[in-house]
Structure formats: structure tokens, C-alpha cells
Amino acid sequence: MCELLGMSANVPTDINFSLSGLIPRGGQTGPHKDGWGITFYEGRGCRTFKDPKPCYQSPIVRFVQEYPIKSEAVIAHIRQANRGEVLLENTHPFTRELWGRNWTYAHNGQLKGYKKLPVGHYRPIGATDSEWVFCWILNQLSEKYAKKPTNWLTVYRFIAKLADQLNLMGVFNMLISDGRYMMAYCSTNLHWLTRKAPFGKARLLDNDIEIDFQQHTQTTDIVSVIATQPLTGNENWHRIQPGSFVLFHLGKRIL
Amino acid sequence: MCELLGMSANVPTDINFSLSGLIPRGGQTGPHKDGWGITFYEGRGCRTFKDPKPCYQSPIVRFVQEYPIKSEAVIAHIRQANRGEVLLENTHPFTRELWGRNWTYAHNGQLKGYKKLPVGHYRPIGATDSEWVFCWILNQLSEKYAKKPTNWLTVYRFIAKLADQLNLMGVFNMLISDGRYMMAYCSTNLHWLTRKAPFGKARLLDNDIEIDFQQHTQTTDIVSVIATQPLTGNENWHRIQPGSFVLFHLGKRIL
């Protein structure tokens, strides 16, 4: 299994505090030593840092921490391999283009029978069940909407229906984003919270780090964080009910 | 206009020396201040570092230099914007999937009338002529070969025919790779050389750096480097004739 981390914000926001809570789980306090990756959106563009090495000792993770990139949408993943060797091409998140936007996705879980799902012209590059079903989701979307859709809530509800199907094939916790919306589908474990004014202090569970968000924010900032397990001990994390999803836009939960 | 840098090698090779020759041209000794990017292949996977900032002052370029990644195929680009704003999504190289492989591409030049070229389901994300015609090339390839082709030299010869068409629409210097082959198409300026045993010393033109390759190589190593302008002063760079291409595989020129 793996751990997921996502962020949606209404202003370009530094994810470093949450990332500091996730990193020790990548081979130090947690078993997810088979690589890690993070994708930051900047407008229509995005940049991904990934490494098949354990993230708690990855030089690339140290660089990302020292040079924090501010973003409105972030997806990160630390991997404990089941299907697919420990290789760069099997490392999440995966990004593909659909309707002229970058779609980014990461998965935690394991699926059976997924190779029967048609992927059309979205062919997997690596050997993971995760990338295969991402290709299937994109193929389903491109077949349902030949032209770029206009009602995005309907699009994400359709993605949730696809996720329901995948959930019947095993464990399917997922984050997916087109850079504007951020969707979290829960099969077993996924939690979220929204931080907004009045901001308080938060303390990480896996790292002796405390932050006072009031010193780093404007009163209009809204930031939601999604994680497999809560990252902080003194905040009110909501568990997503298995078999359901939440959708964020500019930091706010909208579905 | 922009500058291109490519490498093909038969062993994972550090491109840092050549990169040190290119970087000053990104806003210091050269005018290409509108971003830079570099893609390294590692097997079927690849990783891209890019930044819309000038590369000579980019923290990401410093990280790439301090943490040299060894690769058998590399494409780098420094940008002087003409079409498309200075934004992450307009920064080269561009990578897309075709036939289950990552294809990476960078372009130097400017084209007219490119929006008439059909891109099919490879829709551009940014606003550059470069990304548009990359999408067109991939669409042409996917239409010509519905299934993954087996004769790769024929595929690259077909790409050269497409490049010939683009060359009639303006200036089209290009690097393209699927991680195994590296193709360079020259419209105006593109040079290459192959380094193999007996290895000698090389001195950069843009930076006071000399390297003795004999101290960093095995006798079986073969590495070819492609650059818009020669990077070293004491080596025999070959100019690619305008309107023609060269193709490398594992460091060797094969076409």
C-alpha cells in the first residue's frame, strides 16, 4: 500500500509543512520505501519531482523542501510497491493530457482484473495497476466527452462512478486533479481538513514540527489538505466514508 | 530563438559538462532568458526539470548540477520566447505518451500557419507553435501506425518527412526521442559530435571549464552530443546540413 497527500488552495500555497509529515513515512516511521513523487500545478503547467528511492533519504525531496514551490493544487505519493517493480516509470503521480489540460493522478491500493479495462489510445508506460486504470479513466472520459466538457461537477461525478467500479476490483484510494479541481475517492482510508481564518497552530504526528499558520497566511486564504492518515494531532480531520468522494475547488470542498 | 542540447549514450552518462556550457547562454552570455528545461530518461521512465526563470539564475538548474543524473538520453532547451508567454506550460521540453513510451521533444525556431495542422487527440496545453506541431507529429504517427511499429528507422524517417513539411513553414530545428533513439532535425543551426576512446580533453567556449574525459569514462563508452552551436572549442563538431537530420542510438550515429 501507499500513502497519498493532496492540497487544494485559493492562493499559491507552500505544502512543505504537510510534506514534512509525510516524508518520514517513506521508509523511516512508515514502510513506504519504494519511491515517492509530487506534482505541483502552476496555472496550466505542472512540474513533477519523483524518485524510485525512499523519500526520507532522497536528495530530490530535500531540494523540494529547501526550495518550496507555491501551488494551488498538489498531489504527492509515497510508494510501497505491490504491482510493478521499483522503477521511475512505476512511480506516482502520473500525468497525462486530456482536453488540453494536464491531469494528474495517484493511487493507493491494489486491483484485480484491471487488464480487461480498455485504455484506448492512453497506453500505460510502466507496469502498475495504478497507471493502467488511470489510462482507462482518461479513455472513458475522452469517449464520453469527445469535446471539452463545460459542466465540471458532472465530469467529476462521472469519475466517481468509474471509481466505484474500480473499488469493486480491490482497494482504490485515489487523488485526481486537472489543476483546478481536486478529487479524493476513498476505498479504505482517506482524510481531509480545511484550514481558513481564524488560523491556529498545528503539530505534526510524525515529526517534531509545529507551525502557527496565522504567521504564514492572509485572512482570505483557504487551504484543504487530503491525506491517507491524519498528519497532525491537534486538528479535526474528517474521514471520507469508504465508497464515497470529496471534491475541492480553490481550497473549498464543493461536493 | 532558443538553444537545444541533446545527448545519446550507450551507458548512463552525466551531461553536466555540456550543460555547464549551455547554462550561461540562458541569460548571461546568451539572450535565452525565458526559461529552460531538461528531460532525462531512465529506462522507460523520464524526469523533467523545468523553470520559466532564466536558467543561469535558476535554483533548479543548480540542483540538477549538484545532483547529476546519469542517463542514456537527454534533451535540454533554453528559451527565448517568441510565440507563447513566459509560463511553465510553454517551457520545453514537452513529453507525451505514444505506443506506451514517453516521447520527448524540444524545438528552436518559429513557424507560420501551424494552427491548420490537425492534432487529433494530442491537444496542446500551452500556447506555443512548438507544442502544437509536436502534437501534430504524434497525431500523424498514431494515424500512420495504429499499432506499435517494429521498424524504428522507418518511423524516424517518417518523422523526418514531417519535419521537412514544418521546415517549409519557418524555422524548425528539433530534437525528439523515445528514450532509445535520439533524432536531430536541422533547419538552420544544429551541430553534433561523438566522443569515444581514445578520450581526450575538452574545453567549454562559454565557461572556463576543462574536462579530461579519459578520467571519467570506460574505453567502451560512446556518447554523442547535439547542440545548436558547438559547446567546446577544441573538438570537431559536425554541422547538420539544413533540411536534413541525424539519428543516434546508444551513442552512435546510425542515420
PDB file of N, CA, C and O in Angstrom, chain A residues 40 42-53 59-60 63 67 88-89 96-102 121-125 146-147, chain B residues 40 42-53 59-60 63 67 88-89 96-102 121-125 146-147:
ATOM      1  N   PHE A  40       3.262  19.599  -8.710  1.00  0.00           N
ATOM      2  CA  PHE A  40       2.782  20.940  -8.377  1.00  0.00           C
ATOM      3  C   PHE A  40       2.202  21.578  -9.639  1.00  0.00           C
ATOM      4  O   PHE A  40       2.898  21.649 -10.655  1.00  0.00           O
ATOM      5  N   GLU A  42       1.177  24.882 -11.700  1.00  0.00           N
ATOM      6  CA  GLU A  42       1.368  26.342 -11.773  1.00  0.00           C
ATOM      7  C   GLU A  42       0.582  26.785 -12.994  1.00  0.00           C
ATOM      8  O   GLU A  42       1.068  26.676 -14.120  1.00  0.00           O
ATOM      9  N   GLY A  43      -0.651  27.212 -12.794  1.00  0.00           N
ATOM     10  CA  GLY A  43      -1.523  27.550 -13.920  1.00  0.00           C
ATOM     11  C   GLY A  43      -1.840  26.285 -14.699  1.00  0.00           C
ATOM     12  O   GLY A  43      -2.176  25.247 -14.126  1.00  0.00           O
ATOM     13  N   ARG A  44      -1.707  26.346 -16.012  1.00  0.00           N
ATOM     14  CA  ARG A  44      -1.972  25.186 -16.855  1.00  0.00           C
ATOM     15  C   ARG A  44      -0.787  24.221 -16.863  1.00  0.00           C
ATOM     16  O   ARG A  44      -0.898  23.092 -17.323  1.00  0.00           O
ATOM     17  N   GLY A  45       0.357  24.714 -16.422  1.00  0.00           N
ATOM     18  CA  GLY A  45       1.539  23.862 -16.395  1.00  0.00           C
ATOM     19  C   GLY A  45       1.641  23.123 -15.072  1.00  0.00           C
ATOM     20  O   GLY A  45       0.976  23.461 -14.088  1.00  0.00           O
ATOM     21  N   CYS A  46       2.459  22.096 -15.044  1.00  0.00           N
ATOM     22  CA  CYS A  46       2.739  21.441 -13.773  1.00  0.00           C
ATOM     23  C   CYS A  46       4.158  20.897 -13.813  1.00  0.00           C
ATOM     24  O   CYS A  46       4.741  20.723 -14.880  1.00  0.00           O
ATOM     25  N   ARG A  47       4.710  20.670 -12.636  1.00  0.00           N
ATOM     26  CA  ARG A  47       6.055  20.100 -12.568  1.00  0.00           C
ATOM     27  C   ARG A  47       6.032  18.957 -11.572  1.00  0.00           C
ATOM     28  O   ARG A  47       5.402  19.040 -10.521  1.00  0.00           O
ATOM     29  N   THR A  48       6.741  17.909 -11.909  1.00  0.00           N
ATOM     30  CA  THR A  48       6.763  16.705 -11.093  1.00  0.00           C
ATOM     31  C   THR A  48       8.189  16.397 -10.672  1.00  0.00           C
ATOM     32  O   THR A  48       9.113  16.474 -11.481  1.00  0.00           O
ATOM     33  N   PHE A  49       8.354  16.095  -9.396  1.00  0.00           N
ATOM     34  CA  PHE A  49       9.616  15.566  -8.896  1.00  0.00           C
ATOM     35  C   PHE A  49       9.318  14.143  -8.440  1.00  0.00           C
ATOM     36  O   PHE A  49       8.392  13.928  -7.655  1.00  0.00           O
ATOM     37  N   LYS A  50      10.075  13.180  -8.920  1.00  0.00           N
ATOM     38  CA  LYS A  50       9.841  11.822  -8.434  1.00  0.00           C
ATOM     39  C   LYS A  50      11.142  11.050  -8.394  1.00  0.00           C
ATOM     40  O   LYS A  50      12.121  11.408  -9.041  1.00  0.00           O
ATOM     41  N   ASP A  51      11.123   9.997  -7.602  1.00  0.00           N
ATOM     42  CA  ASP A  51      12.343   9.236  -7.380  1.00  0.00           C
ATOM     43  C   ASP A  51      11.960   7.829  -6.922  1.00  0.00           C
ATOM     44  O   ASP A  51      11.114   7.692  -6.031  1.00  0.00           O
ATOM     45  N   PRO A  52      12.556   6.796  -7.520  1.00  0.00           N
ATOM     46  CA  PRO A  52      12.256   5.449  -7.020  1.00  0.00           C
ATOM     47  C   PRO A  52      12.943   5.153  -5.682  1.00  0.00           C
ATOM     48  O   PRO A  52      12.697   4.112  -5.081  1.00  0.00           O
ATOM     49  N   LYS A  53      13.780   6.079  -5.191  1.00  0.00           N
ATOM     50  CA  LYS A  53      14.442   5.887  -3.879  1.00  0.00           C
ATOM     51  C   LYS A  53      13.465   6.228  -2.738  1.00  0.00           C
ATOM     52  O   LYS A  53      12.541   7.003  -2.923  1.00  0.00           O
ATOM     53  N   PRO A  59      17.642  12.902  -2.181  1.00  0.00           N
ATOM     54  CA  PRO A  59      18.155  14.271  -2.348  1.00  0.00           C
ATOM     55  C   PRO A  59      17.130  15.169  -3.022  1.00  0.00           C
ATOM     56  O   PRO A  59      17.114  16.376  -2.792  1.00  0.00           O
ATOM     57  N   ILE A  60      16.255  14.574  -3.841  1.00  0.00           N
ATOM     58  CA  ILE A  60      15.264  15.388  -4.554  1.00  0.00           C
ATOM     59  C   ILE A  60      14.214  15.907  -3.570  1.00  0.00           C
ATOM     60  O   ILE A  60      13.764  17.033  -3.666  1.00  0.00           O
ATOM     61  N   PHE A  63      15.689  18.818  -1.868  1.00  0.00           N
ATOM     62  CA  PHE A  63      15.644  20.006  -2.720  1.00  0.00           C
ATOM     63  C   PHE A  63      14.255  20.636  -2.701  1.00  0.00           C
ATOM     64  O   PHE A  63      14.118  21.857  -2.562  1.00  0.00           O
ATOM     65  N   TYR A  67      13.501  24.400  -1.477  1.00  0.00           N
ATOM     66  CA  TYR A  67      13.063  25.345  -2.496  1.00  0.00           C
ATOM     67  C   TYR A  67      11.556  25.218  -2.639  1.00  0.00           C
ATOM     68  O   TYR A  67      11.063  24.773  -3.646  1.00  0.00           O
ATOM     69  N   LEU A  88      11.444   4.170 -12.037  1.00  0.00           N
ATOM     70  CA  LEU A  88      10.905   5.521 -12.245  1.00  0.00           C
ATOM     71  C   LEU A  88       9.547   5.494 -12.937  1.00  0.00           C
ATOM     72  O   LEU A  88       8.627   6.226 -12.544  1.00  0.00           O
ATOM     73  N   GLU A  89       9.405   4.639 -13.962  1.00  0.00           N
ATOM     74  CA  GLU A  89       8.144   4.653 -14.730  1.00  0.00           C
ATOM     75  C   GLU A  89       6.957   4.105 -13.931  1.00  0.00           C
ATOM     76  O   GLU A  89       5.816   4.266 -14.348  1.00  0.00           O
ATOM     77  N   ARG A  96      -1.098  12.941 -17.517  1.00  0.00           N
ATOM     78  CA  ARG A  96      -1.407  12.821 -18.948  1.00  0.00           C
ATOM     79  C   ARG A  96      -2.276  13.994 -19.366  1.00  0.00           C
ATOM     80  O   ARG A  96      -2.978  14.569 -18.545  1.00  0.00           O
ATOM     81  N   GLU A  97      -2.263  14.259 -20.659  1.00  0.00           N
ATOM     82  CA  GLU A  97      -3.079  15.356 -21.190  1.00  0.00           C
ATOM     83  C   GLU A  97      -4.467  14.849 -21.580  1.00  0.00           C
ATOM     84  O   GLU A  97      -4.601  13.782 -22.174  1.00  0.00           O
ATOM     85  N   LEU A  98      -5.485  15.619 -21.255  1.00  0.00           N
ATOM     86  CA  LEU A  98      -6.853  15.362 -21.729  1.00  0.00           C
ATOM     87  C   LEU A  98      -7.538  16.714 -21.903  1.00  0.00           C
ATOM     88  O   LEU A  98      -7.471  17.557 -20.997  1.00  0.00           O
ATOM     89  N   TRP A  99      -8.171  16.910 -23.057  1.00  0.00           N
ATOM     90  CA  TRP A  99      -8.846  18.180 -23.380  1.00  0.00           C
ATOM     91  C   TRP A  99      -7.910  19.382 -23.205  1.00  0.00           C
ATOM     92  O   TRP A  99      -8.332  20.461 -22.766  1.00  0.00           O
ATOM     93  N   GLY A 100      -6.635  19.186 -23.520  1.00  0.00           N
ATOM     94  CA  GLY A 100      -5.697  20.297 -23.448  1.00  0.00           C
ATOM     95  C   GLY A 100      -5.319  20.730 -22.049  1.00  0.00           C
ATOM     96  O   GLY A 100      -4.837  21.847 -21.847  1.00  0.00           O
ATOM     97  N   ARG A 101      -5.547  19.853 -21.054  1.00  0.00           N
ATOM     98  CA  ARG A 101      -5.086  20.131 -19.689  1.00  0.00           C
ATOM     99  C   ARG A 101      -4.278  18.953 -19.165  1.00  0.00           C
ATOM    100  O   ARG A 101      -4.477  17.813 -19.585  1.00  0.00           O
ATOM    101  N   ASN A 102      -3.384  19.242 -18.225  1.00  0.00           N
ATOM    102  CA  ASN A 102      -2.651  18.194 -17.532  1.00  0.00           C
ATOM    103  C   ASN A 102      -3.542  17.583 -16.455  1.00  0.00           C
ATOM    104  O   ASN A 102      -4.005  18.298 -15.562  1.00  0.00           O
ATOM    105  N   HIS A 121      -6.317   4.916 -26.622  1.00  0.00           N
ATOM    106  CA  HIS A 121      -5.015   5.466 -27.014  1.00  0.00           C
ATOM    107  C   HIS A 121      -4.210   5.977 -25.812  1.00  0.00           C
ATOM    108  O   HIS A 121      -3.136   6.537 -25.998  1.00  0.00           O
ATOM    109  N   TYR A 122      -4.726   5.775 -24.587  1.00  0.00           N
ATOM    110  CA  TYR A 122      -3.922   6.115 -23.391  1.00  0.00           C
ATOM    111  C   TYR A 122      -3.193   4.864 -22.931  1.00  0.00           C
ATOM    112  O   TYR A 122      -3.666   4.153 -22.049  1.00  0.00           O
ATOM    113  N   ARG A 123      -2.050   4.585 -23.509  1.00  0.00           N
ATOM    114  CA  ARG A 123      -1.378   3.321 -23.194  1.00  0.00           C
ATOM    115  C   ARG A 123      -0.466   3.486 -21.980  1.00  0.00           C
ATOM    116  O   ARG A 123       0.256   4.481 -21.857  1.00  0.00           O
ATOM    117  N   PRO A 124      -0.486   2.491 -21.078  1.00  0.00           N
ATOM    118  CA  PRO A 124       0.403   2.566 -19.915  1.00  0.00           C
ATOM    119  C   PRO A 124       1.876   2.514 -20.354  1.00  0.00           C
ATOM    120  O   PRO A 124       2.205   1.840 -21.325  1.00  0.00           O
ATOM    121  N   ILE A 125       2.729   3.217 -19.634  1.00  0.00           N
ATOM    122  CA  ILE A 125       4.179   3.193 -19.901  1.00  0.00           C
ATOM    123  C   ILE A 125       4.850   2.205 -18.948  1.00  0.00           C
ATOM    124  O   ILE A 125       5.706   1.436 -19.344  1.00  0.00           O
ATOM    125  N   ALA A 146     -16.342  13.835 -26.290  1.00  0.00           N
ATOM    126  CA  ALA A 146     -15.429  13.986 -27.433  1.00  0.00           C
ATOM    127  C   ALA A 146     -14.865  15.415 -27.451  1.00  0.00           C
ATOM    128  O   ALA A 146     -13.714  15.633 -27.807  1.00  0.00           O
ATOM    129  N   LYS A 147     -15.699  16.375 -27.064  1.00  0.00           N
ATOM    130  CA  LYS A 147     -15.223  17.763 -26.951  1.00  0.00           C
ATOM    131  C   LYS A 147     -15.075  18.121 -25.481  1.00  0.00           C
ATOM    132  O   LYS A 147     -15.710  17.516 -24.626  1.00  0.00           O
TER     133      LYS A 147
ATOM    134  N   PHE B  40      15.538  13.837 -18.588  1.00  0.00           N
ATOM    135  CA  PHE B  40      16.459  12.707 -18.502  1.00  0.00           C
ATOM    136  C   PHE B  40      15.649  11.413 -18.592  1.00  0.00           C
ATOM    137  O   PHE B  40      14.709  11.228 -17.804  1.00  0.00           O
ATOM    138  N   GLU B  42      15.319   7.471 -17.836  1.00  0.00           N
ATOM    139  CA  GLU B  42      15.869   6.365 -17.048  1.00  0.00           C
ATOM    140  C   GLU B  42      15.015   5.161 -17.408  1.00  0.00           C
ATOM    141  O   GLU B  42      13.923   4.981 -16.874  1.00  0.00           O
ATOM    142  N   GLY B  43      15.488   4.355 -18.353  1.00  0.00           N
ATOM    143  CA  GLY B  43      14.689   3.246 -18.851  1.00  0.00           C
ATOM    144  C   GLY B  43      13.458   3.786 -19.569  1.00  0.00           C
ATOM    145  O   GLY B  43      13.548   4.702 -20.382  1.00  0.00           O
ATOM    146  N   ARG B  44      12.294   3.242 -19.249  1.00  0.00           N
ATOM    147  CA  ARG B  44      11.054   3.707 -19.872  1.00  0.00           C
ATOM    148  C   ARG B  44      10.540   4.974 -19.205  1.00  0.00           C
ATOM    149  O   ARG B  44       9.647   5.640 -19.735  1.00  0.00           O
ATOM    150  N   GLY B  45      11.078   5.258 -18.022  1.00  0.00           N
ATOM    151  CA  GLY B  45      10.655   6.458 -17.314  1.00  0.00           C
ATOM    152  C   GLY B  45      11.492   7.649 -17.729  1.00  0.00           C
ATOM    153  O   GLY B  45      12.567   7.508 -18.314  1.00  0.00           O
ATOM    154  N   CYS B  46      11.008   8.834 -17.415  1.00  0.00           N
ATOM    155  CA  CYS B  46      11.842  10.019 -17.613  1.00  0.00           C
ATOM    156  C   CYS B  46      11.460  11.048 -16.579  1.00  0.00           C
ATOM    157  O   CYS B  46      10.403  10.990 -15.978  1.00  0.00           O
ATOM    158  N   ARG B  47      12.375  11.954 -16.321  1.00  0.00           N
ATOM    159  CA  ARG B  47      12.087  13.031 -15.373  1.00  0.00           C
ATOM    160  C   ARG B  47      12.485  14.347 -16.006  1.00  0.00           C
ATOM    161  O   ARG B  47      13.498  14.454 -16.683  1.00  0.00           O
ATOM    162  N   THR B  48      11.672  15.354 -15.755  1.00  0.00           N
ATOM    163  CA  THR B  48      11.875  16.663 -16.358  1.00  0.00           C
ATOM    164  C   THR B  48      12.022  17.708 -15.267  1.00  0.00           C
ATOM    165  O   THR B  48      11.260  17.706 -14.303  1.00  0.00           O
ATOM    166  N   PHE B  49      13.007  18.558 -15.399  1.00  0.00           N
ATOM    167  CA  PHE B  49      13.136  19.743 -14.561  1.00  0.00           C
ATOM    168  C   PHE B  49      12.955  20.929 -15.499  1.00  0.00           C
ATOM    169  O   PHE B  49      13.634  21.016 -16.519  1.00  0.00           O
ATOM    170  N   LYS B  50      12.035  21.823 -15.140  1.00  0.00           N
ATOM    171  CA  LYS B  50      11.898  22.999 -15.992  1.00  0.00           C
ATOM    172  C   LYS B  50      11.505  24.205 -15.165  1.00  0.00           C
ATOM    173  O   LYS B  50      11.008  24.082 -14.049  1.00  0.00           O
ATOM    174  N   ASP B  51      11.762  25.358 -15.724  1.00  0.00           N
ATOM    175  CA  ASP B  51      11.550  26.591 -14.986  1.00  0.00           C
ATOM    176  C   ASP B  51      11.373  27.732 -15.986  1.00  0.00           C
ATOM    177  O   ASP B  51      12.153  27.838 -16.922  1.00  0.00           O
ATOM    178  N   PRO B  52      10.345  28.556 -15.793  1.00  0.00           N
ATOM    179  CA  PRO B  52      10.232  29.710 -16.692  1.00  0.00           C
ATOM    180  C   PRO B  52      11.253  30.807 -16.383  1.00  0.00           C
ATOM    181  O   PRO B  52      11.349  31.783 -17.118  1.00  0.00           O
ATOM    182  N   LYS B  53      12.038  30.639 -15.296  1.00  0.00           N
ATOM    183  CA  LYS B  53      13.082  31.637 -14.972  1.00  0.00           C
ATOM    184  C   LYS B  53      14.313  31.429 -15.861  1.00  0.00           C
ATOM    185  O   LYS B  53      14.561  30.330 -16.329  1.00  0.00           O
ATOM    186  N   PRO B  59      17.411  28.196  -9.366  1.00  0.00           N
ATOM    187  CA  PRO B  59      17.823  27.254  -8.311  1.00  0.00           C
ATOM    188  C   PRO B  59      17.691  25.800  -8.769  1.00  0.00           C
ATOM    189  O   PRO B  59      18.423  24.934  -8.308  1.00  0.00           O
ATOM    190  N   ILE B  60      16.759  25.542  -9.693  1.00  0.00           N
ATOM    191  CA  ILE B  60      16.557  24.163 -10.151  1.00  0.00           C
ATOM    192  C   ILE B  60      17.742  23.721 -10.997  1.00  0.00           C
ATOM    193  O   ILE B  60      18.191  22.579 -10.919  1.00  0.00           O
ATOM    194  N   PHE B  63      20.435  22.753  -8.651  1.00  0.00           N
ATOM    195  CA  PHE B  63      20.193  21.423  -8.087  1.00  0.00           C
ATOM    196  C   PHE B  63      20.579  20.331  -9.084  1.00  0.00           C
ATOM    197  O   PHE B  63      21.259  19.359  -8.729  1.00  0.00           O
ATOM    198  N   TYR B  67      23.376  17.531  -8.327  1.00  0.00           N
ATOM    199  CA  TYR B  67      22.902  16.148  -8.189  1.00  0.00           C
ATOM    200  C   TYR B  67      22.829  15.546  -9.584  1.00  0.00           C
ATOM    201  O   TYR B  67      21.768  15.282 -10.101  1.00  0.00           O
ATOM    202  N   LEU B  88       5.213  28.243 -17.309  1.00  0.00           N
ATOM    203  CA  LEU B  88       5.660  26.857 -17.197  1.00  0.00           C
ATOM    204  C   LEU B  88       5.138  25.997 -18.342  1.00  0.00           C
ATOM    205  O   LEU B  88       5.885  25.189 -18.915  1.00  0.00           O
ATOM    206  N   GLU B  89       3.850  26.173 -18.696  1.00  0.00           N
ATOM    207  CA  GLU B  89       3.275  25.295 -19.725  1.00  0.00           C
ATOM    208  C   GLU B  89       3.836  25.561 -21.122  1.00  0.00           C
ATOM    209  O   GLU B  89       3.627  24.757 -22.028  1.00  0.00           O
ATOM    210  N   ARG B  96       5.067  13.508 -24.167  1.00  0.00           N
ATOM    211  CA  ARG B  96       3.753  12.872 -24.299  1.00  0.00           C
ATOM    212  C   ARG B  96       3.943  11.377 -24.527  1.00  0.00           C
ATOM    213  O   ARG B  96       4.980  10.956 -25.022  1.00  0.00           O
ATOM    214  N   GLU B  97       2.907  10.628 -24.234  1.00  0.00           N
ATOM    215  CA  GLU B  97       2.955   9.174 -24.436  1.00  0.00           C
ATOM    216  C   GLU B  97       2.489   8.806 -25.839  1.00  0.00           C
ATOM    217  O   GLU B  97       1.501   9.353 -26.336  1.00  0.00           O
ATOM    218  N   LEU B  98       3.199   7.892 -26.475  1.00  0.00           N
ATOM    219  CA  LEU B  98       2.765   7.303 -27.743  1.00  0.00           C
ATOM    220  C   LEU B  98       3.243   5.857 -27.751  1.00  0.00           C
ATOM    221  O   LEU B  98       4.427   5.598 -27.444  1.00  0.00           O
ATOM    222  N   TRP B  99       2.345   4.927 -28.102  1.00  0.00           N
ATOM    223  CA  TRP B  99       2.666   3.493 -28.127  1.00  0.00           C
ATOM    224  C   TRP B  99       3.275   2.999 -26.805  1.00  0.00           C
ATOM    225  O   TRP B  99       4.145   2.122 -26.790  1.00  0.00           O
ATOM    226  N   GLY B 100       2.823   3.592 -25.690  1.00  0.00           N
ATOM    227  CA  GLY B 100       3.303   3.141 -24.380  1.00  0.00           C
ATOM    228  C   GLY B 100       4.726   3.552 -24.059  1.00  0.00           C
ATOM    229  O   GLY B 100       5.366   2.967 -23.183  1.00  0.00           O
ATOM    230  N   ARG B 101       5.227   4.586 -24.756  1.00  0.00           N
ATOM    231  CA  ARG B 101       6.544   5.138 -24.410  1.00  0.00           C
ATOM    232  C   ARG B 101       6.437   6.647 -24.249  1.00  0.00           C
ATOM    233  O   ARG B 101       5.576   7.291 -24.850  1.00  0.00           O
ATOM    234  N   ASN B 102       7.344   7.208 -23.439  1.00  0.00           N
ATOM    235  CA  ASN B 102       7.448   8.655 -23.323  1.00  0.00           C
ATOM    236  C   ASN B 102       8.212   9.205 -24.527  1.00  0.00           C
ATOM    237  O   ASN B 102       9.354   8.808 -24.762  1.00  0.00           O
ATOM    238  N   HIS B 121      -6.212  13.757 -31.029  1.00  0.00           N
ATOM    239  CA  HIS B 121      -6.423  13.742 -29.578  1.00  0.00           C
ATOM    240  C   HIS B 121      -5.190  14.192 -28.800  1.00  0.00           C
ATOM    241  O   HIS B 121      -5.174  14.116 -27.577  1.00  0.00           O
ATOM    242  N   TYR B 122      -4.129  14.639 -29.493  1.00  0.00           N
ATOM    243  CA  TYR B 122      -2.965  15.228 -28.797  1.00  0.00           C
ATOM    244  C   TYR B 122      -3.157  16.740 -28.737  1.00  0.00           C
ATOM    245  O   TYR B 122      -2.670  17.465 -29.600  1.00  0.00           O
ATOM    246  N   ARG B 123      -3.894  17.200 -27.741  1.00  0.00           N
ATOM    247  CA  ARG B 123      -4.212  18.626 -27.709  1.00  0.00           C
ATOM    248  C   ARG B 123      -3.123  19.416 -26.980  1.00  0.00           C
ATOM    249  O   ARG B 123      -2.638  18.982 -25.932  1.00  0.00           O
ATOM    250  N   PRO B 124      -2.747  20.568 -27.546  1.00  0.00           N
ATOM    251  CA  PRO B 124      -1.733  21.390 -26.866  1.00  0.00           C
ATOM    252  C   PRO B 124      -2.255  21.896 -25.520  1.00  0.00           C
ATOM    253  O   PRO B 124      -3.449  22.178 -25.386  1.00  0.00           O
ATOM    254  N   ILE B 125      -1.366  22.010 -24.553  1.00  0.00           N
ATOM    255  CA  ILE B 125      -1.718  22.554 -23.232  1.00  0.00           C
ATOM    256  C   ILE B 125      -1.343  24.033 -23.169  1.00  0.00           C
ATOM    257  O   ILE B 125      -2.087  24.854 -22.668  1.00  0.00           O
ATOM    258  N   ALA B 146      -1.288   2.423 -36.299  1.00  0.00           N
ATOM    259  CA  ALA B 146      -2.304   2.227 -35.264  1.00  0.00           C
ATOM    260  C   ALA B 146      -1.748   1.326 -34.163  1.00  0.00           C
ATOM    261  O   ALA B 146      -2.067   1.496 -32.993  1.00  0.00           O
ATOM    262  N   LYS B 147      -0.926   0.370 -34.547  1.00  0.00           N
ATOM    263  CA  LYS B 147      -0.254  -0.471 -33.555  1.00  0.00           C
ATOM    264  C   LYS B 147       1.201  -0.056 -33.456  1.00  0.00           C
ATOM    265  O   LYS B 147       1.752   0.530 -34.391  1.00  0.00           O
TER     266      LYS B 147
END
